Structure formats: C-alpha cells, structure tokens
Coordinates of C-alpha atoms in Angstrom, one line a residue:
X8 CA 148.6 107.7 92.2
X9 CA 150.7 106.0 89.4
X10 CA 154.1 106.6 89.8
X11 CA 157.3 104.6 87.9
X12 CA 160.8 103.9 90.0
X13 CA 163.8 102.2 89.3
X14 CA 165.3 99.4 92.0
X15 CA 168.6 98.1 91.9
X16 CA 169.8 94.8 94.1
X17 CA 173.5 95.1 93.5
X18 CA 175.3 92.2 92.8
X19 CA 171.5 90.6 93.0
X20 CA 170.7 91.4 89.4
X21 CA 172.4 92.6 86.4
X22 CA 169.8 94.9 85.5
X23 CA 166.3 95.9 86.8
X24 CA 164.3 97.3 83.9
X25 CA 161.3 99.3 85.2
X26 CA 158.9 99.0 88.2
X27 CA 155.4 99.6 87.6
X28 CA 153.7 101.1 90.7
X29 CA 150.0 101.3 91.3
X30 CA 147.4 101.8 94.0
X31 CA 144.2 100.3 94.4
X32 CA 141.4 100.9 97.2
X33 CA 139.6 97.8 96.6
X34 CA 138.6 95.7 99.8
X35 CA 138.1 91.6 99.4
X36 CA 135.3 89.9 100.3
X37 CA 137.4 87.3 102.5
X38 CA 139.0 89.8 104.8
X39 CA 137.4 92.8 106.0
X40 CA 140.2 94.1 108.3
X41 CA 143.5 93.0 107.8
X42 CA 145.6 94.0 111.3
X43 CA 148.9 94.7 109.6
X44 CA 150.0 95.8 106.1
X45 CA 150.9 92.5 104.5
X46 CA 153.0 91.5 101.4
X47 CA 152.7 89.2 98.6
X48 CA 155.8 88.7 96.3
X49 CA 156.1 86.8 93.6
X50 CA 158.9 85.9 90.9
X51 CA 157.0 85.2 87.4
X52 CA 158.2 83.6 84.3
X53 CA 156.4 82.4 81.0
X54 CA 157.0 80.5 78.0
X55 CA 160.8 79.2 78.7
X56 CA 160.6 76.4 75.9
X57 CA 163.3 74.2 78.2
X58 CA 166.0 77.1 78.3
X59 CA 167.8 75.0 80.5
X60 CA 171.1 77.0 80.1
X61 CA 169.3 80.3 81.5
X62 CA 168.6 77.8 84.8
X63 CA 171.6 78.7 87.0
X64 CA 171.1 81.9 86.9
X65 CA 167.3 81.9 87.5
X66 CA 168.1 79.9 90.9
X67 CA 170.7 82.5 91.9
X68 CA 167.9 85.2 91.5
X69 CA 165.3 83.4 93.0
X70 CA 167.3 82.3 95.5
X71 CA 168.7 85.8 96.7
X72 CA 164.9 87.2 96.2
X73 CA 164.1 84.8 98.7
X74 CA 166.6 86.0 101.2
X75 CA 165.1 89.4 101.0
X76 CA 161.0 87.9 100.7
X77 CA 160.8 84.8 102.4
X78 CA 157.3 84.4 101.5
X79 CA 158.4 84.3 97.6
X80 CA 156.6 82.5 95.5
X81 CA 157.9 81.2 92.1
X82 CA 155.6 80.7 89.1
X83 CA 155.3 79.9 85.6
X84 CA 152.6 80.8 82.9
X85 CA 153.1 77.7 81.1
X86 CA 155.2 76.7 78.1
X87 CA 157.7 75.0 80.0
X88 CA 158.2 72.9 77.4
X89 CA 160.0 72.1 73.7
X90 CA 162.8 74.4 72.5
X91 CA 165.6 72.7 73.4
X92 CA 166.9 68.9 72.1
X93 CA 168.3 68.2 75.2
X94 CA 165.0 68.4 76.8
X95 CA 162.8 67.0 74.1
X96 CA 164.8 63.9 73.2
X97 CA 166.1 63.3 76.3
X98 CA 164.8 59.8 77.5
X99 CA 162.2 60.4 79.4
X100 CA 161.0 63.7 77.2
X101 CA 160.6 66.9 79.0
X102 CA 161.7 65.6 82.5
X103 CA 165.2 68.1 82.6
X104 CA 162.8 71.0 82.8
X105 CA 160.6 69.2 85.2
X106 CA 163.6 68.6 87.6
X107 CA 165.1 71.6 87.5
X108 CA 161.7 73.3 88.1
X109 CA 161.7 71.0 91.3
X110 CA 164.6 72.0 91.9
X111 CA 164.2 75.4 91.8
X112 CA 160.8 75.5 94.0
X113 CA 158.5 76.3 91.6
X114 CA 154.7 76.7 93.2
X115 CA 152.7 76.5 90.4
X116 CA 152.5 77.0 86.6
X117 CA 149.9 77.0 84.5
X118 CA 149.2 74.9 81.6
X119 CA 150.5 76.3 78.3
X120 CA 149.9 74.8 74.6
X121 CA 153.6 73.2 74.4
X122 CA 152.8 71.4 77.6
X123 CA 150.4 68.5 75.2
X124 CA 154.1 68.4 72.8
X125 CA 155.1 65.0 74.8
X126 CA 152.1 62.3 74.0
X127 CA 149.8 61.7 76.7
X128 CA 151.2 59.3 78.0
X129 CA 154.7 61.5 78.6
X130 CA 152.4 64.4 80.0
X131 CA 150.7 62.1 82.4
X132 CA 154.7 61.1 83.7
X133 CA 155.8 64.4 83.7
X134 CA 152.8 65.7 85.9
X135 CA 153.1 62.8 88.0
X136 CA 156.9 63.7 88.6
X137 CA 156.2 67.6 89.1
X138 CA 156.5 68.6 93.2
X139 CA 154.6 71.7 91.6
X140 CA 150.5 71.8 90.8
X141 CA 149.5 72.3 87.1
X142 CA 146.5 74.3 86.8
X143 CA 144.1 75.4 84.0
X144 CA 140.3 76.0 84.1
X145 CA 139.2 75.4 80.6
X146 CA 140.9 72.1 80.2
X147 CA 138.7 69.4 81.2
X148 CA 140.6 66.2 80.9
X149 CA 138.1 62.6 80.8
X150 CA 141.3 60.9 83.4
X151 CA 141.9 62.9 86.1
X152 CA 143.7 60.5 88.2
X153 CA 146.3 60.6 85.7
X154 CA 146.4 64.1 84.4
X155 CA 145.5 66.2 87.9
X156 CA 145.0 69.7 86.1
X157 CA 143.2 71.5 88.4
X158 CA 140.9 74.7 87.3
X159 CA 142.3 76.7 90.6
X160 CA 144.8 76.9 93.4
X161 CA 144.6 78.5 96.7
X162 CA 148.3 79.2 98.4
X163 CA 148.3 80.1 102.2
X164 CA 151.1 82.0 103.1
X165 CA 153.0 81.6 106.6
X166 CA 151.8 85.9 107.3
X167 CA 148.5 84.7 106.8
X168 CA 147.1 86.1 103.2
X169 CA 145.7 83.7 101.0
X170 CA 146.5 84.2 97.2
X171 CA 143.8 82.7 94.7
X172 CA 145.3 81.6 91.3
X173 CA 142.9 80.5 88.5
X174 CA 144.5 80.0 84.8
X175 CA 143.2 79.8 81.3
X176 CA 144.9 78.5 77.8
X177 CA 144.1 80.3 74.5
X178 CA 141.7 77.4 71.9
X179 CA 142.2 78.4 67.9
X180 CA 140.3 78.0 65.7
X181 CA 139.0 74.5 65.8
X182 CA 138.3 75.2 69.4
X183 CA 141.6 73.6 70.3
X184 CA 145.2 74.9 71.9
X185 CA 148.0 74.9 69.1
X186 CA 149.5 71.2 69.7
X187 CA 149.1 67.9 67.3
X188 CA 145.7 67.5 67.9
X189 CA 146.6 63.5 68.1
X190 CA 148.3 65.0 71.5
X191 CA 144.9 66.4 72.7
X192 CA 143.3 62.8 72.6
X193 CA 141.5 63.0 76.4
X194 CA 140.9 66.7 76.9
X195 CA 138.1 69.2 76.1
X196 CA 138.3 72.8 76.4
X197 CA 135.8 75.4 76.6
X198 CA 135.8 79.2 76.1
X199 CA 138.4 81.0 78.0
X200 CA 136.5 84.0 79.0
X201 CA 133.3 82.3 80.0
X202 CA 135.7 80.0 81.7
X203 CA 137.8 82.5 83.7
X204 CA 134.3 84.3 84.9
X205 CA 133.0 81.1 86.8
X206 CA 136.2 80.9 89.0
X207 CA 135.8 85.1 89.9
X208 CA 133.4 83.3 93.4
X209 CA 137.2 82.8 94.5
X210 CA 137.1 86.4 95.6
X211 CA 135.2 85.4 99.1
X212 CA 137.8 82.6 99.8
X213 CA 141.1 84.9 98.9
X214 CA 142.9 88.1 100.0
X215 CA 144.5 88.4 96.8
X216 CA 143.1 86.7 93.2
X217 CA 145.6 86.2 90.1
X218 CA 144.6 84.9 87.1
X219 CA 148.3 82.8 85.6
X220 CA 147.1 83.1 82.0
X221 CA 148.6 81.4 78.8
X222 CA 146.0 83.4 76.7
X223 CA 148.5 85.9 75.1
X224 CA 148.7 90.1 76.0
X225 CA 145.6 91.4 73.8
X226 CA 143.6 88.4 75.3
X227 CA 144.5 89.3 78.9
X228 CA 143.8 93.2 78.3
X229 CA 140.3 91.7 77.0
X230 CA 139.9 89.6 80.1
X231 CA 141.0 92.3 82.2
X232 CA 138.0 94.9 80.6
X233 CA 135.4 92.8 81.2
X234 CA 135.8 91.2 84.5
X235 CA 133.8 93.5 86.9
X236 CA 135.7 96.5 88.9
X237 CA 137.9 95.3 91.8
X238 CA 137.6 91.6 91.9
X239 CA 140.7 90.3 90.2
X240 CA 144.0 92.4 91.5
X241 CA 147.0 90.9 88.8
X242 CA 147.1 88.8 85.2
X243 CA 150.3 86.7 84.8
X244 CA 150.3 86.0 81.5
X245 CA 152.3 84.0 78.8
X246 CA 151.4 82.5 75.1
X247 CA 152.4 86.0 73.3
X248 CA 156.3 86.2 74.2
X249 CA 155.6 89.8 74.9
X250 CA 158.2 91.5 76.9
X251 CA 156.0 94.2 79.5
X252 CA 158.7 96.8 80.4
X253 CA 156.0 99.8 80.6
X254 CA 153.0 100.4 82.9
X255 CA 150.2 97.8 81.6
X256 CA 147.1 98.6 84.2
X257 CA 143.3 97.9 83.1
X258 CA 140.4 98.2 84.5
X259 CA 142.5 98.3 87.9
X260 CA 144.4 94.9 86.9
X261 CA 148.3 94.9 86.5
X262 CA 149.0 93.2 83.4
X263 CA 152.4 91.2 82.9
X264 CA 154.6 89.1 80.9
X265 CA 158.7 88.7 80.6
X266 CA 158.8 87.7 76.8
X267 CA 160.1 84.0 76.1
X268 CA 163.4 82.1 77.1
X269 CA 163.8 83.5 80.5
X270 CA 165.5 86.4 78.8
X271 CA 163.5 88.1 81.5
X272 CA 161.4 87.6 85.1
X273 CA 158.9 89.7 86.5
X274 CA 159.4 90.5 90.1
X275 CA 155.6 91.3 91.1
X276 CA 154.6 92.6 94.8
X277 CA 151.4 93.5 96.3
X278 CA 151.5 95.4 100.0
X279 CA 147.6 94.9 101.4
X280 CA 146.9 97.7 104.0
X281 CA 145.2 97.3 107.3
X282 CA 141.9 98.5 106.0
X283 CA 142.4 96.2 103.0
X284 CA 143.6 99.1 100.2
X285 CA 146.3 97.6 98.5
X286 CA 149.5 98.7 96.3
X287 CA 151.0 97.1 93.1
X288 CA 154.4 97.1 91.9
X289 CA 155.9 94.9 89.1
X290 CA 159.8 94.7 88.1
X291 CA 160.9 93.4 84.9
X292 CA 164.2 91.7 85.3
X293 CA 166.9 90.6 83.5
X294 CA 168.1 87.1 83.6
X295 CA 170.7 87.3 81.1
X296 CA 173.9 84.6 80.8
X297 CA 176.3 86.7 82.6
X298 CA 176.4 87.0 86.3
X299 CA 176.2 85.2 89.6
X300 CA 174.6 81.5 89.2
X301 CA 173.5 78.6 91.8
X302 CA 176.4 75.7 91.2
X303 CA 174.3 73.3 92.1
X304 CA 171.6 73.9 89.7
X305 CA 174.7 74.6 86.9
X306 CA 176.1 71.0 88.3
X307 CA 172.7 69.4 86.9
X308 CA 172.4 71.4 83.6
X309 CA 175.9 70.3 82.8
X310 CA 175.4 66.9 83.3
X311 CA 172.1 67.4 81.0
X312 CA 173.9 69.3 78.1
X313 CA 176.9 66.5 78.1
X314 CA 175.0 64.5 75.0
X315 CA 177.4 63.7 72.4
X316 CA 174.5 62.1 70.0
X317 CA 173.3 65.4 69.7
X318 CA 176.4 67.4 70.0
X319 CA 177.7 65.2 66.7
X320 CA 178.1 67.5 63.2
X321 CA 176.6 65.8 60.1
X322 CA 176.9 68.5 57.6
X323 CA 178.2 72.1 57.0
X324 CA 176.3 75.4 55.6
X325 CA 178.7 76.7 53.7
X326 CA 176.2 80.2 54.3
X327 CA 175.1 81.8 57.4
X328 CA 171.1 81.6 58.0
X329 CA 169.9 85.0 58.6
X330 CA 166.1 84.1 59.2
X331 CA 163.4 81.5 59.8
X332 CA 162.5 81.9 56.1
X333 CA 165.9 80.6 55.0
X334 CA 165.4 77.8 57.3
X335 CA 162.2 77.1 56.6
X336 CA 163.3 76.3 52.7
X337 CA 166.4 73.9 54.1
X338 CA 163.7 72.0 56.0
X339 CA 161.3 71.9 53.6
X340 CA 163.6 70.8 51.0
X341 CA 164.7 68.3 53.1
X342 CA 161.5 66.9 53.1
X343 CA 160.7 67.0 49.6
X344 CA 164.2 65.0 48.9
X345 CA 163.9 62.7 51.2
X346 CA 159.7 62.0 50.4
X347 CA 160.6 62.0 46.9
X348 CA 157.7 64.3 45.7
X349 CA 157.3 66.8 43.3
X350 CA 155.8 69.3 46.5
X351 CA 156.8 70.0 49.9
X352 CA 155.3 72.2 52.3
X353 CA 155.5 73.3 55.3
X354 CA 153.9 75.6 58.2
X355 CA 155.7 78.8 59.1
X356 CA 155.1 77.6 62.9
X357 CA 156.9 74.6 62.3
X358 CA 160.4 76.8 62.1
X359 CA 161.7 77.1 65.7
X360 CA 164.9 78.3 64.9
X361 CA 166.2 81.8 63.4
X362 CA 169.3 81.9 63.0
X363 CA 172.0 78.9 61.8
X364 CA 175.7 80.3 61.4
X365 CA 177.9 79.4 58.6
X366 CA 179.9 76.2 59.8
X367 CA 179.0 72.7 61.3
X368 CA 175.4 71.5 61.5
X369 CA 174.8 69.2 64.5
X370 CA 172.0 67.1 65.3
X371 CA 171.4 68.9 68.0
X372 CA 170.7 72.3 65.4
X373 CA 168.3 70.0 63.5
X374 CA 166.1 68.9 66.6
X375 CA 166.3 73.2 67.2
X376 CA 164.7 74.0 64.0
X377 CA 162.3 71.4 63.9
X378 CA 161.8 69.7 68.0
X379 CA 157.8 68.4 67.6
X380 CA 158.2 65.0 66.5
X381 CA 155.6 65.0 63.4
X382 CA 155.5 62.3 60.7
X383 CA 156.1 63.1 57.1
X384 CA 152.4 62.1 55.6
X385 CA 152.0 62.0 52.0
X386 CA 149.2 62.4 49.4
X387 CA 148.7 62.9 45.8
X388 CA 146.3 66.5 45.4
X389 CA 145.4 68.2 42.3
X390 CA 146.1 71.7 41.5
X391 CA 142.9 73.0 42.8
X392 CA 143.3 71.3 46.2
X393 CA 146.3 72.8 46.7
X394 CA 145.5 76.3 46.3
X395 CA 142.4 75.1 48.4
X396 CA 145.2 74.1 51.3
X397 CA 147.3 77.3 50.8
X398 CA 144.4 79.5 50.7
X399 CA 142.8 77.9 54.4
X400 CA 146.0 78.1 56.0
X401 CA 146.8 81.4 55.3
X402 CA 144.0 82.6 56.8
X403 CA 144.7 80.3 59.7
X404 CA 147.9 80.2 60.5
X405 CA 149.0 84.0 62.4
X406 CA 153.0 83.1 61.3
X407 CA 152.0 84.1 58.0
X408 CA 152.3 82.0 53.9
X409 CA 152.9 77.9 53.9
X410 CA 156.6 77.5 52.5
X411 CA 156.8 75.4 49.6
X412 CA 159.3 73.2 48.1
X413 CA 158.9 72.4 44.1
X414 CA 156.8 75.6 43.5
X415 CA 156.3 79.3 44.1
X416 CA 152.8 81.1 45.4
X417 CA 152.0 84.7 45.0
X418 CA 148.7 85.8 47.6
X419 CA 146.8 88.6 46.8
X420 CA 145.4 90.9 49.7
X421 CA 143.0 93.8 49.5
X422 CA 143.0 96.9 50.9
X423 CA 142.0 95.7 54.2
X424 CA 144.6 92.8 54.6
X425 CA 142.9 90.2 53.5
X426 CA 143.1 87.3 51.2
X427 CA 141.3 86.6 48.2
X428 CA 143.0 85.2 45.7
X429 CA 146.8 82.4 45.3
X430 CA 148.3 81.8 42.1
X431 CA 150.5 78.6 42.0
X432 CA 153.4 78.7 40.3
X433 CA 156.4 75.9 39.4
X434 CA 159.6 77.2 40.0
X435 CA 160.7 78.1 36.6
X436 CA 158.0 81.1 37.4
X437 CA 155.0 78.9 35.3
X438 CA 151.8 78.8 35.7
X439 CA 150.7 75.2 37.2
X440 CA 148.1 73.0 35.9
X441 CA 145.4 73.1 38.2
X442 CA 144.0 69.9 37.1
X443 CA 146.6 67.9 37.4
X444 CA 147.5 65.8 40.1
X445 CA 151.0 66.4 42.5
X446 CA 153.0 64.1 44.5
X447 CA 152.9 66.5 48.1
X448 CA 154.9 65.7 51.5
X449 CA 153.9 67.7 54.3
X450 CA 153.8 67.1 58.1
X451 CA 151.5 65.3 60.6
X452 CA 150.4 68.7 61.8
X453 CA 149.7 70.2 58.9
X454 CA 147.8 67.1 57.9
X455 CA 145.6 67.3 61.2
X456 CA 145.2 70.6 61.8
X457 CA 144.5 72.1 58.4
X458 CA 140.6 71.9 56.4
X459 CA 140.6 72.2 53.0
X460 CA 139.2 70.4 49.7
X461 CA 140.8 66.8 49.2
X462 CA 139.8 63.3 48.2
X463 CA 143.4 61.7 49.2
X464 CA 143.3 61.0 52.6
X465 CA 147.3 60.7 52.8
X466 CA 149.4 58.0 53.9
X467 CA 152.2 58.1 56.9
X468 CA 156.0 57.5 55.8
X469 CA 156.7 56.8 59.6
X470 CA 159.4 58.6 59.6
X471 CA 159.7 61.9 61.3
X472 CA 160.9 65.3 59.5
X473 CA 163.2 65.8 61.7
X474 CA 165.3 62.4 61.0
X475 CA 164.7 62.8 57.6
X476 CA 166.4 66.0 57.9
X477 CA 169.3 64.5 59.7
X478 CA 169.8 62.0 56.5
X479 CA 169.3 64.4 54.1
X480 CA 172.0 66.5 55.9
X481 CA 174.2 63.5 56.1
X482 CA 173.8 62.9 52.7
X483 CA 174.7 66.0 50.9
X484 CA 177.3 66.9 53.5
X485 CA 177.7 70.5 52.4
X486 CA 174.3 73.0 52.8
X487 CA 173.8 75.4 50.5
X488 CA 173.1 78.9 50.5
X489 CA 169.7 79.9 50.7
X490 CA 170.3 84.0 50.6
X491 CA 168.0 86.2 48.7
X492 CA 165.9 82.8 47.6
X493 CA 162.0 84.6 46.7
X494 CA 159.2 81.5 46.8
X495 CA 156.5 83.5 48.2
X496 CA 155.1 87.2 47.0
X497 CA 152.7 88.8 48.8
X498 CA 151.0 91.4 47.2
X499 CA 149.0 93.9 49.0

C-alpha cells in the first residue's frame, strides 16, 4: 500500500521534504530468488547549471549519506553545465564542475542538452577528464573514441544487486537537443521513446533498471505509461526543473526530479525482498546554503570563485531588475547599440538571469545573463520577413514572444492558444512598412536554429553578445531603468 512519512537526519539535513513510499510485487528476470532483502540507495540530482557555491554542502550530505548507506550511489540527470561564469569562462570551460563532480564521487550522469554548450572539442576534454561515465541512448556520436557516450550502464554493487541505468535526452523540433546546433556537429539522435524501448532487454541482465532521463516530467510520465508493466522500477529525470515533492508513481514507476541549482536532492531507496517483491521510497531534500559543509570541497570552490576579471564592476543600474523581461530589453539593447541597427532581437531562452539589483554591474552579472558564447550575426530583412521570423519562433520557442529592440509586436491568439496573426510596430506605436528593408542584429542561435522566409543569409560581427554587452555597459556607465517598459502585447 501507498503510504507518505517524514524522516529527519538531525544535524544531517536541514530539512527532509516528503518521502514517497511504494510497493511493488514485480520479480526480475535476472534473479529469481534473492537470499536476503537487499538495498539500493541512491542520491539524485539534475540540472545544476555549474552551482558551484551549492558544492560544499552537497559533499557534506553525500558524505554523511554514505556513512549511513555505504553502497550510495551519486548521480546526475544531466545539465551539469553553464550557469555560472566562473565555470563557463574558466580556462579550460566547464572543467570546475567536472572536478568537483570527481571530487564528490559522482557514478554517473546522463547527458543533458547544456552538456554540447562547450564546442566539441571542450566536450571531448571534459569527458576525457570525468572519473564518472556519461551515458545517453539516443545520442549516437560518428567519434566514439573521443566522445565515449554510452547508451547504458550496468553498476555491480559490493551486496551483490546489479542496477541497470539507460538514459535519454529530449530532440525539438528540428530533431535536435536545445544547444547551438554548430555544437552538435558529430552527433545524431533518434527518437527518445523508440530509443528507451530497445534498452528494456536490460531487464534479464539487472536486478533493478532506472532509466536517468533528461526528457523533462510530462515526457517521463509518457515514458513511464507505455513501457510494459513491471520492467522498469524508477525514472530519474531532469530537463524540466520540476521540483517532485508529492507522490509521482505510474504505471508502477517512481517518477523523480529535485528542480534546478541543487536547491534540492532526491534521496531514492529501493529494498528488494527475498522472493524478489520490492519497496520504493524517495526523499526530496534540501540542500540549501546554510548548514554543515565538507572544507575540503569549500577549500576548492573558493579558490574557483577568487576571479577578479569577473568580479570587476563596469557599470551601475541605477534600478533594480525585477524579471527576465527587463533583462532581456538591457541585453537586447545592448546589442542593437553596439551592432548599430535599426532592429535587435533576441530569444526569451537566451535570458539566464532574473533578477539584477539596483547597484554595481560586474562582468561576472553580464556572463549570468547571457553565458553561451553566440556571435552577433547581422542581416538586412524586409518587413515581411520579419514577421515571417517572429511568427516561426513563437510557435517554436516554449519561453514564449522574441524581444525586440527598435520596435514593438502585438500576437494575436485564438480561443484555443494559438497564433495566427503579428503586427509589427516602431516604437512610437506605428505601423511598419512591411516592404521595406531593416538593418537586424540577432544572435548565432537564433540565426541557426530558427526557419523562416529570408533572402539575406546574414553576416557574423565576430564578436559575441556577451562582450558587446560588457562595452556597451562600460560605455554608458549608468543603466537605466527598464520598469513598466510594454514591447510585446499578447492578445488572447
């Protein structure tokens, strides 16, 4: 029977949210009889985005987890990666998340979108340097010496059970994961689903199979519904940032995820029964920034943090910045300043930051807001090409309307949500001429990713948006406010 308990570890944790209990009578096909009830425990994160502050205090949990469960294993659903400027222009680009994941013991992660951020060449280094596998079934990479992604891992623990993990990555779209496509030079992927269904043979070779998903929560709940009836016991999942703090069972499979930023872990353990029934119980915990911490592990994340090129102000907001909106118009007036066009624009995903307080601006805030490394590429588009691009990537892009420098849109839904119709508007509120042709600045991923109607194939500044920001910023010295500014209406 279901049943929900709360756990407490004392000084071990500041707070254990909820534990999810359930019971399962399935048998495996790789051990009939199992002698002695047997447990499986395992400490899951997902999508940290190089939260290297939240480190110290991940290690202390693990650590004193693995005092209590020796057999612990520690494991990630991917999106190690970008978030932080001390991680993504650090030298050698992503390696302070790569150490202190050695460091830490990791077992395994799976390969998540923000994983392709670094260029191939930085991915193949950083695999190389991980004492952890990478695994994913629907990436198929052409070099496999240098990029060992496997589809699968088996882990044999020291009491004997044998825990199969197989992982998937969400494609958009274009049949792609969301990274520069430029960064996906090498790789093919195929269909998730279809994908995850050849690997369920692992079954006769495991006592316990997991799939370590970075498919997002709806696409696991689909996964879990269609894969047949007491194969696959857990999903580990990741991609979504959705924080699981309630009972998430289907079709017999716990479901789990602990949000982004290692705000939160998820303390998962299985008990497997002599005559193979088994039990499932999954804590969400709090990582939080107060609290016990490992000093060693703080030791390195210090000596990562002390940057002063990134630490150094160039400008002031004279305003605080409430929202990624308000953001997103700094940045993408940055961009139109420093391209010298009449139109910027810029993708909603391409805001990473949501919040920037009144008071110095650092470099380090600039790499925050904006940490992928894409070009400014410019092109000269008439009016009708650009409500061509705005229409597409509205109905692309989940994080919602392009935001636009030098003009105002205003997208019409119907009664079912969806679009069919953008006016384009300057910003004195008039109609634009959608003959005529515009001066436009907008990002290498924009420019890649994004299908619409152009004859200008664009041209690279070689410059990226981010140190065009910085210049910009350096320039004008004092920001702005940007509170209450209206570019985009959305009328439903």
């Amino acid at each position: 029977m279901n049943k929900f308990r709360f756990a407490f570890f004392g000084a071990l944790l500041s707070l254990v949210i909820l534990t999810i209990s359930c019971g399962t009578s399935r048998k495996t096909g790789y051990s009939t009889q199992i002698p002695e009830t047997k447990t499986l425990s395992i400490l899951a994160v997902n999508d940290m985005h190089a939260n290297i502050d939240q480190f110290p205090r991940l290690a202390f949990i693990a650590d004193s987890l693995r005092n209590l469960y020796p057999n612990l294993l520690l494991v990630s659903a991917g999106d190690n990666q970008t978030g932080n400027p001390v991680n993504d222009q650090f030298p050698e680009r992503g390696m302070p998340m790569i150490e202190l994941m050695n460091a830490l013991h990791f077992n395994l992660s799976a390969m998540g979108n923000h994983e392709f951020d670094p260029k191939p060449n930085a991915l193949a280094f950083l695999l190389k340097n991980a004492d952890f596998d990478f695994i994913s079934a629907n990436i198929h990479p052409k070099d496999t010496i240098n990029f060992p992604i496997k589809p699968y891992r088996l882990v044999h623990l020291p009491n004997g059970l044998t825990i199969g993990f197989v992982s998937v990555i969400e494609i958009n779209q274009r049949g792609i994961p969301d990274s520069h496509p430029d960064n996906l030079t090498g790789f093919s992927f195929s269909n998730p689903i279809s994908t995850a269904n050849q690997y369920l043979f692992l079954k006769d070779s495991c006592d316990v199979l997991i799939y370590l998903t970075h498919y997002g929560y709806e696409n696991d709940v689909k996964l879990a519904l269609q894969f047949p009836q007491d194969v696959v016991d857990l999903i580990i999942g990741g991609h979504s940032h959705t924080k699981i703090d309630t009972e998430q069972i289907h079709n017999h499979i716990l479901i789990t995820q602990a949000e982004s930023r290692l705000k939160y872990a998820t303390l998962i353990q299985m008990k497997i029964l002599p005559d193979g029934s088994r039990t499932k119980t999954a804590q969400l915990l709090t990582v939080g920034n107060k609290g016990q911490v490992n000093e060693e592990i703080a030791k390195m994340v210090d000596k990562f943090n002390d940057n002063p090129r990134l630490n150094t102000p160039i400008a002031e907001a004279t305003d605080d910045f409430s929202n990624r909106e308000e953001i997103g118009f700094l940045m993408v007036d940055a961009m139109r300043a420093s391209s010298q066009t009449e139109i910027a624009l810029l993708n909603p995903g391409g805001v990473r930051l949501a919040y920037l307080p009144k008071g110095p601006v650092t470099v380090k805030d600039v790499y925050l807001m904006d940490p992928f490394g894409n070009e400014t590429i410019l092109y000269r588009l008439t009016g009708h090409e650009l409500k061509s691009l705005l229409t597409n990537a509205f109905r692309f892009d989940d994080y919602g309307a392009i935001i636009p420098s030098g003009m105002k849109t205003r997208y019409h839904l119907d009664q079912k949500g969806q679009l069919f119709d953008v006016e384009l508007f300057t910003d004195e509120g008039v109609p634009m001429d959608l003959n005529r042709l515009y001066s436009v600045a907008m990002n290498s991923y924009m420019a890649s990713v994004y299908v619409y109607e152009h004859e200008d194939p664009g041209a690279s500044n070689y410059t990226t948006t981010a140190v065009s920001m910085i210049e910009f910023l350096r320039k004008i010295g004092k920001i702005p406010s940007y509170r209450d500014q209206q570019r985009v209406e959305i009328i439903k």
